[in-house]
């Protein structure tokens, strides 16, 4: 449905910019307790949503109906790790997640180490009656990425490798999930936070996704979505390019099946969309004076027949950059119906 509307939109108007999209309604599926920063998410084939917390090292499962309390899937010692970030599925119910060392307010690693862990959800079971976990997920460390600064976005490269963004060093690692061997595969100027003078935040490359032979990434400090051609091993070729430069404080992003990008702008409290034929992104929800999408961190589409047009969104409640300098709200798992996007 969303695809049809967006295609119709582009067919009718060959204009590259400024469609003046109507804001879509943002719905709250779950309000987290105070202090929670919901950072990233993945949707399982059964529709359940895995949410990572950045404020403490935990992964939770939430039901897409919102009818059940979140269930703890995995946790790590909070004396050893600060929080969890990117999460992605690489084969049926096998997830990899970033578990970070301790970062200061400038996102500089001050102690501990950033690591990548495997979460095998195939062993996870919850009682239908009580909601209690009757069998745990199987959680194991893949590797400590000892050379990393601030590991953030993570995406599947194949069934045996992931790519992981280092927001502080401005590069992307490929990590072999069978051996744990890792190496820098992309080290591009457009991934550096300090490629501009006086960056507002020390976060360069953040969200990363592969689509049609390209690696796409956001640069938070620069406010861009970028791309470069990569091989199936993640090795870049040719020149990197800026796809759009009007997505201030871009955090993570996701594509729908037509290649429309949905870009979360954490410190602007906005969600923008970008059709492949547009020259600029357009805001469809939130604003930097509203709590509607306070500190929106990441989005992903549902996988059930009933929720494939639903974009689920994690929010921090603006913990990273309070609205109007002082307003924060509870973090959420929110959603929008992308079939309702209208010019
Ligand atoms: C699951 O793991 C938690 C935390 O280690 C533990 O407290 C709980 O007993 C485990 N549950 C089952 C069913 O093994
Ligand atoms: C990226 O490339 C620059 C310039 O060649 C180099 O100084 C830097 O060490 C590289 N970074 C990584 C993480 O490999
Ligand atoms: C932020 O400030 C603007 C302008 O004063 C005001 O309209 C808006 O309601 C404020 N937002 C919040 C979340 O307090
Ligand atoms: C909101 O963003 C605009 C730029 O788009 C900026 O001029 C303004 O100062 C921001 N307002 C707040 C309250 O952050």
CSV table of C-alpha atoms and ligand atoms in Angstrom, one decimal:
chain,number,residue,atom,x,y,z
A,1,UNK,CA,0.0,0.0,0.0
A,2,UNK,CA,2.7,2.5,1.0
A,3,UNK,CA,4.7,1.5,-2.0
A,4,UNK,CA,1.7,2.2,-4.3
A,5,UNK,CA,1.1,5.6,-2.9
A,6,UNK,CA,4.7,6.7,-3.0
A,7,UNK,CA,5.1,5.4,-6.6
A,8,UNK,CA,2.0,7.3,-7.6
A,9,UNK,CA,3.4,10.4,-5.9
A,10,UNK,CA,6.6,10.2,-7.9
A,11,UNK,CA,4.8,9.4,-11.2
A,12,UNK,CA,2.5,12.4,-10.8
A,13,UNK,CA,5.1,14.9,-9.9
A,14,UNK,CA,8.5,14.6,-11.3
A,15,UNK,CA,9.7,17.2,-8.7
A,16,UNK,CA,12.8,16.1,-6.8
A,17,UNK,CA,12.0,17.9,-3.6
A,18,UNK,CA,9.4,19.5,-1.3
A,19,UNK,CA,6.3,17.3,-1.6
A,20,UNK,CA,4.9,18.8,1.5
A,21,UNK,CA,4.0,15.4,3.0
A,22,UNK,CA,1.4,15.4,5.7
A,23,UNK,CA,2.7,14.3,9.1
A,24,UNK,CA,1.7,10.7,9.9
A,25,UNK,CA,0.3,9.8,13.3
A,26,UNK,CA,2.8,8.3,15.8
A,27,UNK,CA,1.4,5.7,18.1
A,28,UNK,CA,3.0,4.4,21.3
A,29,UNK,CA,3.2,0.6,21.7
A,30,UNK,CA,5.1,0.8,25.0
A,31,UNK,CA,6.4,3.4,27.4
A,32,UNK,CA,9.5,2.3,29.1
A,33,UNK,CA,10.4,3.2,32.7
A,34,UNK,CA,12.3,6.4,33.4
A,35,UNK,CA,16.0,6.2,32.6
A,36,UNK,CA,15.6,3.7,29.8
A,37,UNK,CA,17.2,4.6,26.4
A,38,UNK,CA,15.7,2.3,23.7
A,39,UNK,CA,18.5,2.2,21.0
A,40,UNK,CA,17.9,-0.3,18.3
A,41,UNK,CA,15.6,-3.1,17.3
A,42,UNK,CA,15.1,-6.2,15.2
A,43,UNK,CA,11.9,-8.0,14.3
A,44,UNK,CA,11.7,-11.8,14.5
A,45,UNK,CA,10.0,-13.9,11.8
A,46,UNK,CA,7.3,-14.6,14.5
A,47,UNK,CA,6.6,-10.8,14.7
A,48,UNK,CA,8.1,-10.3,18.2
A,49,UNK,CA,10.4,-7.3,18.5
A,50,UNK,CA,13.8,-7.3,20.0
A,51,UNK,CA,14.8,-4.0,21.5
A,52,UNK,CA,18.3,-3.0,22.8
A,53,UNK,CA,18.9,-0.6,25.6
A,54,UNK,CA,21.8,1.8,25.6
A,55,UNK,CA,21.5,2.9,29.2
A,56,UNK,CA,22.2,-0.6,30.5
A,57,UNK,CA,23.3,-3.8,28.7
A,58,UNK,CA,20.0,-5.5,28.0
A,59,UNK,CA,17.9,-6.9,25.1
A,60,UNK,CA,14.2,-7.1,25.6
A,61,UNK,CA,11.4,-8.8,23.6
A,62,UNK,CA,8.2,-6.8,23.0
A,63,UNK,CA,4.9,-8.1,21.6
A,64,UNK,CA,3.7,-6.1,18.5
A,65,UNK,CA,0.2,-6.0,20.0
A,66,UNK,CA,1.6,-4.1,23.0
A,67,UNK,CA,-0.6,-6.4,25.2
A,68,UNK,CA,2.3,-8.0,27.1
A,69,UNK,CA,5.0,-6.6,29.4
A,70,UNK,CA,8.5,-6.6,27.8
A,71,UNK,CA,10.4,-9.8,28.5
A,72,UNK,CA,14.1,-9.8,29.3
A,73,UNK,CA,16.0,-11.8,26.6
A,74,UNK,CA,19.6,-11.1,27.6
A,75,UNK,CA,21.6,-9.0,30.0
A,76,UNK,CA,25.3,-8.4,30.8
A,77,UNK,CA,27.1,-7.3,33.9
A,78,UNK,CA,26.6,-3.5,34.2
A,79,UNK,CA,30.0,-3.2,35.8
A,80,UNK,CA,31.6,-4.6,32.6
A,81,UNK,CA,29.4,-3.2,29.9
A,82,UNK,CA,27.6,0.1,29.4
A,83,UNK,CA,24.8,-0.8,27.0
A,84,UNK,CA,23.7,-2.5,23.9
A,85,UNK,CA,23.5,-0.9,20.4
A,86,UNK,CA,23.0,-2.4,16.9
A,87,UNK,CA,21.3,-5.7,16.5
A,88,UNK,CA,20.6,-7.7,13.4
A,89,UNK,CA,19.5,-11.2,12.3
A,90,UNK,CA,21.9,-13.1,10.1
A,91,UNK,CA,20.1,-16.4,9.8
A,92,UNK,CA,16.8,-17.8,11.2
A,93,UNK,CA,16.6,-16.5,14.8
A,94,UNK,CA,20.4,-16.0,15.1
A,95,UNK,CA,21.1,-12.3,16.1
A,96,UNK,CA,24.3,-10.4,16.6
A,97,UNK,CA,24.4,-7.4,18.9
A,98,UNK,CA,26.9,-4.7,20.0
A,99,UNK,CA,27.6,-4.6,23.7
A,100,UNK,CA,29.7,-1.6,24.5
A,101,UNK,CA,32.3,-0.6,27.0
A,102,UNK,CA,32.0,2.7,28.9
A,103,UNK,CA,31.8,5.9,26.9
A,104,UNK,CA,31.9,9.4,28.3
A,105,UNK,CA,29.6,12.3,27.2
A,106,UNK,CA,31.8,12.8,24.2
A,107,UNK,CA,31.4,9.2,23.1
A,108,UNK,CA,35.0,8.5,23.9
A,109,UNK,CA,35.7,5.0,25.2
A,110,UNK,CA,37.0,5.5,28.8
A,111,UNK,CA,37.1,1.9,30.1
A,112,UNK,CA,36.1,-1.6,29.1
A,113,UNK,CA,35.9,-3.0,25.6
A,114,UNK,CA,33.2,-3.1,22.8
A,115,UNK,CA,32.2,-6.6,21.9
A,116,UNK,CA,29.9,-8.5,19.6
A,117,UNK,CA,27.7,-11.2,21.0
A,118,UNK,CA,25.5,-13.9,19.4
A,119,UNK,CA,21.9,-14.3,20.7
A,120,UNK,CA,20.4,-17.6,19.5
A,121,UNK,CA,16.6,-17.0,19.9
A,122,UNK,CA,15.7,-20.6,18.7
A,123,UNK,CA,16.1,-21.8,22.3
A,124,UNK,CA,13.9,-19.0,23.7
A,125,UNK,CA,10.5,-19.8,25.0
A,126,UNK,CA,7.9,-17.9,27.0
A,127,UNK,CA,4.9,-19.4,28.8
A,128,UNK,CA,1.6,-18.4,27.2
A,129,UNK,CA,-0.2,-18.5,30.5
A,130,UNK,CA,2.3,-16.6,32.7
A,131,UNK,CA,4.5,-14.8,30.3
A,132,UNK,CA,7.5,-16.2,32.1
A,133,UNK,CA,10.6,-17.3,30.3
A,134,UNK,CA,10.6,-21.1,30.3
A,135,UNK,CA,13.7,-21.5,28.2
A,136,UNK,CA,16.4,-18.9,27.7
A,137,UNK,CA,18.0,-17.6,24.5
A,138,UNK,CA,21.5,-18.9,24.1
A,139,UNK,CA,23.9,-16.0,24.5
A,140,UNK,CA,27.6,-16.2,23.6
A,141,UNK,CA,30.4,-13.8,23.0
A,142,UNK,CA,31.7,-13.7,19.4
A,143,UNK,CA,34.6,-11.3,19.9
A,144,UNK,CA,36.0,-8.2,21.7
A,145,UNK,CA,36.8,-5.6,19.0
A,146,UNK,CA,39.7,-4.3,21.0
A,147,UNK,CA,40.7,-1.6,18.4
A,148,UNK,CA,37.3,0.0,18.3
A,149,UNK,CA,36.2,3.4,19.6
A,150,UNK,CA,32.4,3.4,19.6
A,151,UNK,CA,30.7,0.5,17.9
A,152,UNK,CA,27.1,1.4,16.9
A,153,UNK,CA,25.2,0.2,13.9
A,154,UNK,CA,25.4,-3.5,12.9
A,155,UNK,CA,24.0,-5.2,9.8
A,156,UNK,CA,24.2,-8.7,8.2
A,157,UNK,CA,26.6,-9.0,5.3
A,158,UNK,CA,25.9,-12.8,4.8
A,159,UNK,CA,24.9,-15.8,6.9
A,160,UNK,CA,28.5,-15.8,8.3
A,161,UNK,CA,29.5,-12.2,8.5
A,162,UNK,CA,28.3,-8.9,9.9
A,163,UNK,CA,29.4,-5.3,9.3
A,164,UNK,CA,29.7,-3.0,12.3
A,165,UNK,CA,30.1,0.8,12.3
A,166,UNK,CA,32.6,2.5,14.5
A,167,UNK,CA,31.1,6.0,15.1
A,168,UNK,CA,34.2,7.4,16.7
A,169,UNK,CA,36.9,6.1,14.4
A,170,UNK,CA,34.7,6.6,11.3
A,171,UNK,CA,35.1,3.1,9.8
A,172,UNK,CA,33.2,-0.1,9.2
A,173,UNK,CA,34.5,-3.6,10.3
A,174,UNK,CA,33.6,-6.9,8.8
A,175,UNK,CA,33.3,-9.6,11.5
A,176,UNK,CA,33.4,-13.2,10.5
A,177,UNK,CA,30.7,-14.9,12.7
A,178,UNK,CA,32.3,-18.3,12.5
A,179,UNK,CA,35.8,-17.3,13.6
A,180,UNK,CA,35.4,-13.9,15.2
A,181,UNK,CA,38.1,-12.5,13.0
A,182,UNK,CA,37.5,-8.8,12.2
A,183,UNK,CA,39.1,-6.2,10.0
A,184,UNK,CA,38.4,-2.7,8.8
A,185,UNK,CA,36.8,-2.9,5.4
A,186,UNK,CA,35.6,0.6,4.8
A,187,UNK,CA,37.4,3.7,6.1
A,188,UNK,CA,35.9,6.6,4.2
A,189,UNK,CA,36.1,10.3,4.8
A,190,UNK,CA,32.3,10.5,4.7
A,191,UNK,CA,32.2,8.3,7.8
A,192,UNK,CA,34.2,10.7,10.0
A,193,UNK,CA,32.5,13.1,12.4
A,194,UNK,CA,35.4,15.5,12.1
A,195,UNK,CA,35.2,15.7,8.3
A,196,UNK,CA,33.4,19.0,9.1
A,197,UNK,CA,34.8,21.8,11.3
A,198,UNK,CA,33.3,22.1,14.7
A,199,UNK,CA,31.0,19.0,14.7
A,200,UNK,CA,28.2,19.2,17.2
A,201,UNK,CA,28.7,15.6,18.2
A,202,UNK,CA,31.5,13.0,18.0
A,203,UNK,CA,29.4,10.5,16.1
A,204,UNK,CA,30.2,9.8,12.4
A,205,UNK,CA,29.0,6.6,10.7
A,206,UNK,CA,26.1,5.4,12.6
A,207,UNK,CA,23.4,3.3,10.9
A,208,UNK,CA,24.6,0.9,8.1
A,209,UNK,CA,22.6,-1.1,5.6
A,210,UNK,CA,23.4,-3.0,2.4
A,211,UNK,CA,21.1,-2.6,-0.5
A,212,UNK,CA,21.5,-3.5,-4.2
A,213,UNK,CA,25.3,-3.8,-4.0
A,214,UNK,CA,25.8,-0.6,-2.0
A,215,UNK,CA,26.7,0.0,1.6
A,216,UNK,CA,24.6,2.9,2.8
A,217,UNK,CA,25.4,4.8,6.0
A,218,UNK,CA,24.3,7.8,8.0
A,219,UNK,CA,26.8,10.3,9.4
A,220,UNK,CA,25.3,11.8,12.5
A,221,UNK,CA,27.6,14.8,12.9
A,222,UNK,CA,27.4,15.7,9.3
A,223,UNK,CA,23.7,15.0,8.8
A,224,UNK,CA,24.0,12.9,5.7
A,225,UNK,CA,23.0,9.6,4.1
A,226,UNK,CA,25.9,8.2,2.0
A,227,UNK,CA,26.8,5.2,0.0
A,228,UNK,CA,29.5,3.2,-1.8
A,229,UNK,CA,29.5,0.1,-3.9
A,230,UNK,CA,30.7,-2.9,-2.0
A,231,UNK,CA,31.5,-6.6,-3.0
A,232,UNK,CA,29.7,-9.4,-1.2
A,233,UNK,CA,32.7,-9.4,1.2
A,234,UNK,CA,32.1,-5.8,2.0
A,235,UNK,CA,35.1,-4.5,0.1
A,236,UNK,CA,34.4,-1.0,-1.4
A,237,UNK,CA,35.0,0.0,-5.0
A,238,UNK,CA,34.6,3.3,-6.7
A,239,UNK,CA,33.9,6.6,-5.0
A,240,UNK,CA,31.6,7.2,-2.1
A,241,UNK,CA,28.7,9.6,-2.6
A,242,UNK,CA,26.4,11.7,-0.5
A,243,UNK,CA,22.9,10.5,-1.2
A,244,UNK,CA,21.2,13.4,0.8
A,245,UNK,CA,22.6,16.1,3.1
A,246,UNK,CA,19.4,17.3,4.8
A,247,UNK,CA,19.0,14.8,7.5
A,248,UNK,CA,20.5,16.6,10.5
A,249,UNK,CA,21.6,14.3,13.3
A,250,UNK,CA,20.7,11.2,11.3
A,251,UNK,CA,20.9,8.1,13.5
A,252,UNK,CA,19.7,4.8,12.0
A,253,UNK,CA,17.6,4.1,9.0
A,254,UNK,CA,15.8,1.3,7.1
A,255,UNK,CA,14.5,0.7,3.6
A,256,UNK,CA,11.1,-0.5,2.6
A,257,UNK,CA,10.7,-3.0,-0.2
A,258,UNK,CA,10.8,-0.2,-2.8
A,259,UNK,CA,14.0,1.4,-1.6
A,260,UNK,CA,12.3,4.3,0.3
A,261,UNK,CA,14.6,5.1,3.2
A,262,UNK,CA,13.1,6.0,6.6
A,263,UNK,CA,15.8,8.0,8.5
A,264,UNK,CA,15.5,8.6,12.3
A,265,UNK,CA,17.0,11.9,13.4
A,266,UNK,CA,17.6,11.4,17.0
A,267,UNK,CA,18.7,14.8,18.3
A,268,UNK,CA,16.1,16.5,16.0
A,269,UNK,CA,13.3,14.2,17.2
A,270,UNK,CA,12.2,13.7,13.6
A,271,UNK,CA,11.6,10.9,11.1
A,272,UNK,CA,12.3,11.7,7.4
A,273,UNK,CA,11.7,9.7,4.3
A,274,UNK,CA,13.7,9.6,1.1
A,275,UNK,CA,12.3,8.1,-2.1
A,276,UNK,CA,15.1,6.8,-4.4
A,277,UNK,CA,14.2,9.5,-7.0
A,278,UNK,CA,14.1,12.4,-4.6
A,279,UNK,CA,17.0,14.8,-4.1
A,280,UNK,CA,16.2,15.6,-0.5
A,281,UNK,CA,14.6,13.9,2.4
A,282,UNK,CA,11.2,15.0,3.8
A,283,UNK,CA,10.1,15.0,7.4
A,284,UNK,CA,7.0,12.9,8.0
A,285,UNK,CA,6.8,12.8,11.8
A,286,UNK,CA,8.1,14.7,14.8
A,287,UNK,CA,9.9,18.0,15.3
A,288,UNK,CA,12.6,19.4,17.5
A,289,UNK,CA,10.1,21.2,19.7
A,290,UNK,CA,7.7,18.2,20.1
A,291,UNK,CA,7.9,15.1,22.2
A,292,UNK,CA,6.1,13.0,19.6
A,293,UNK,CA,9.3,11.3,18.5
A,294,UNK,CA,11.6,12.3,21.3
A,295,UNK,CA,15.1,11.1,20.6
A,296,UNK,CA,14.0,8.6,17.8
A,297,UNK,CA,16.9,6.2,17.4
A,298,UNK,CA,16.0,3.5,14.9
A,299,UNK,CA,13.1,1.9,12.8
A,300,UNK,CA,12.3,-1.4,11.3
A,301,UNK,CA,9.2,-2.8,9.5
A,302,UNK,CA,7.0,-5.6,10.8
A,303,UNK,CA,7.2,-9.1,9.3
A,304,UNK,CA,3.7,-10.4,9.9
A,305,UNK,CA,1.1,-10.3,7.1
A,306,UNK,CA,-0.8,-7.7,9.3
A,307,UNK,CA,2.1,-5.4,10.1
A,308,UNK,CA,4.3,-5.3,7.0
A,309,UNK,CA,3.5,-1.6,6.5
A,310,UNK,CA,4.0,-0.8,10.1
A,311,UNK,CA,7.4,0.9,10.9
A,312,UNK,CA,8.4,0.2,14.6
A,313,UNK,CA,10.5,3.0,16.1
A,314,UNK,CA,12.7,3.0,19.2
A,315,UNK,CA,13.1,6.3,21.1
A,316,UNK,CA,15.4,7.5,23.9
A,317,UNK,CA,12.9,10.0,25.2
A,318,UNK,CA,15.4,12.7,24.1
A,319,UNK,CA,17.9,11.6,26.7
A,320,UNK,CA,20.7,12.4,24.4
A,321,UNK,CA,19.6,16.0,23.7
A,322,UNK,CA,16.6,17.2,25.8
A,323,UNK,CA,13.9,19.0,23.7
A,324,UNK,CA,14.1,22.9,24.1
A,325,UNK,CA,17.2,22.1,26.2
A,326,UNK,CA,15.3,20.6,29.1
A,327,UNK,CA,12.4,18.3,28.2
A,328,UNK,CA,12.8,14.5,28.3
A,329,UNK,CA,10.0,11.9,28.3
A,330,UNK,CA,9.9,8.1,28.8
A,331,UNK,CA,11.6,6.2,26.0
A,332,UNK,CA,9.2,4.3,23.8
A,333,UNK,CA,8.6,1.6,21.3
A,334,UNK,CA,6.4,3.6,18.9
A,335,UNK,CA,5.0,2.9,15.4
A,336,UNK,CA,3.6,4.6,12.3
A,337,UNK,CA,1.5,3.1,9.5
A,338,UNK,CA,3.5,3.9,6.4
A,339,UNK,CA,0.4,3.1,4.2
A,340,UNK,CA,-1.0,6.4,5.6
A,341,UNK,CA,1.8,8.6,4.1
A,342,UNK,CA,0.2,11.2,1.9
A,343,UNK,CA,1.3,14.2,0.0
B,1,LIG,C1,17.1,-17.7,32.4
B,1,LIG,O1,18.3,-16.9,32.7
B,1,LIG,C2,18.1,-16.1,33.9
B,1,LIG,C3,19.3,-15.2,34.0
B,1,LIG,O2,20.5,-15.9,34.0
B,1,LIG,C4,17.9,-17.1,35.1
B,1,LIG,O3,17.6,-16.3,36.2
B,1,LIG,C5,16.7,-17.9,34.8
B,1,LIG,O4,16.5,-18.9,35.8
B,1,LIG,C6,16.8,-18.7,33.5
B,1,LIG,N1,15.6,-19.3,33.2
B,1,LIG,C7,15.5,-20.6,32.8
B,1,LIG,C8,14.1,-21.1,32.5
B,1,LIG,O5,16.5,-21.3,32.7
B,2,LIG,C1,41.7,5.2,8.0
B,2,LIG,O1,42.5,5.8,7.0
B,2,LIG,C2,43.3,6.8,7.6
B,2,LIG,C3,44.0,7.6,6.5
B,2,LIG,O2,44.7,6.6,5.6
B,2,LIG,C4,44.3,6.2,8.6
B,2,LIG,O3,45.1,7.2,9.2
B,2,LIG,C5,43.5,5.6,9.7
B,2,LIG,O4,44.3,4.9,10.6
B,2,LIG,C6,42.5,4.6,9.1
B,2,LIG,N1,41.6,4.1,10.1
B,2,LIG,C7,41.4,2.8,10.4
B,2,LIG,C8,40.5,2.5,11.5
B,2,LIG,O5,41.9,1.9,9.7
B,3,LIG,C1,9.5,24.1,23.0
B,3,LIG,O1,9.4,25.4,22.8
B,3,LIG,C2,8.4,25.9,21.9
B,3,LIG,C3,8.5,27.4,21.8
B,3,LIG,O2,8.5,28.0,23.0
B,3,LIG,C4,7.0,25.5,22.4
B,3,LIG,O3,6.0,25.8,21.5
B,3,LIG,C5,7.0,24.0,22.6
B,3,LIG,O4,5.8,23.5,23.1
B,3,LIG,C6,8.1,23.5,23.5
B,3,LIG,N1,8.2,22.0,23.5
B,3,LIG,C7,8.2,21.3,24.6
B,3,LIG,C8,8.2,19.8,24.4
B,3,LIG,O5,8.1,21.8,25.7
B,4,LIG,C1,15.1,23.3,15.7
B,4,LIG,O1,15.8,23.2,14.5
B,4,LIG,C2,16.0,24.4,13.8
B,4,LIG,C3,16.8,24.0,12.6
B,4,LIG,O2,16.0,23.2,11.8
B,4,LIG,C4,16.9,25.3,14.7
B,4,LIG,O3,17.0,26.6,14.0
B,4,LIG,C5,16.2,25.6,16.0
B,4,LIG,O4,17.0,26.3,16.8
B,4,LIG,C6,15.9,24.2,16.7
B,4,LIG,N1,15.2,24.5,17.9
B,4,LIG,C7,15.4,23.9,19.0
B,4,LIG,C8,14.5,24.2,20.2
B,4,LIG,O5,16.3,23.0,19.2
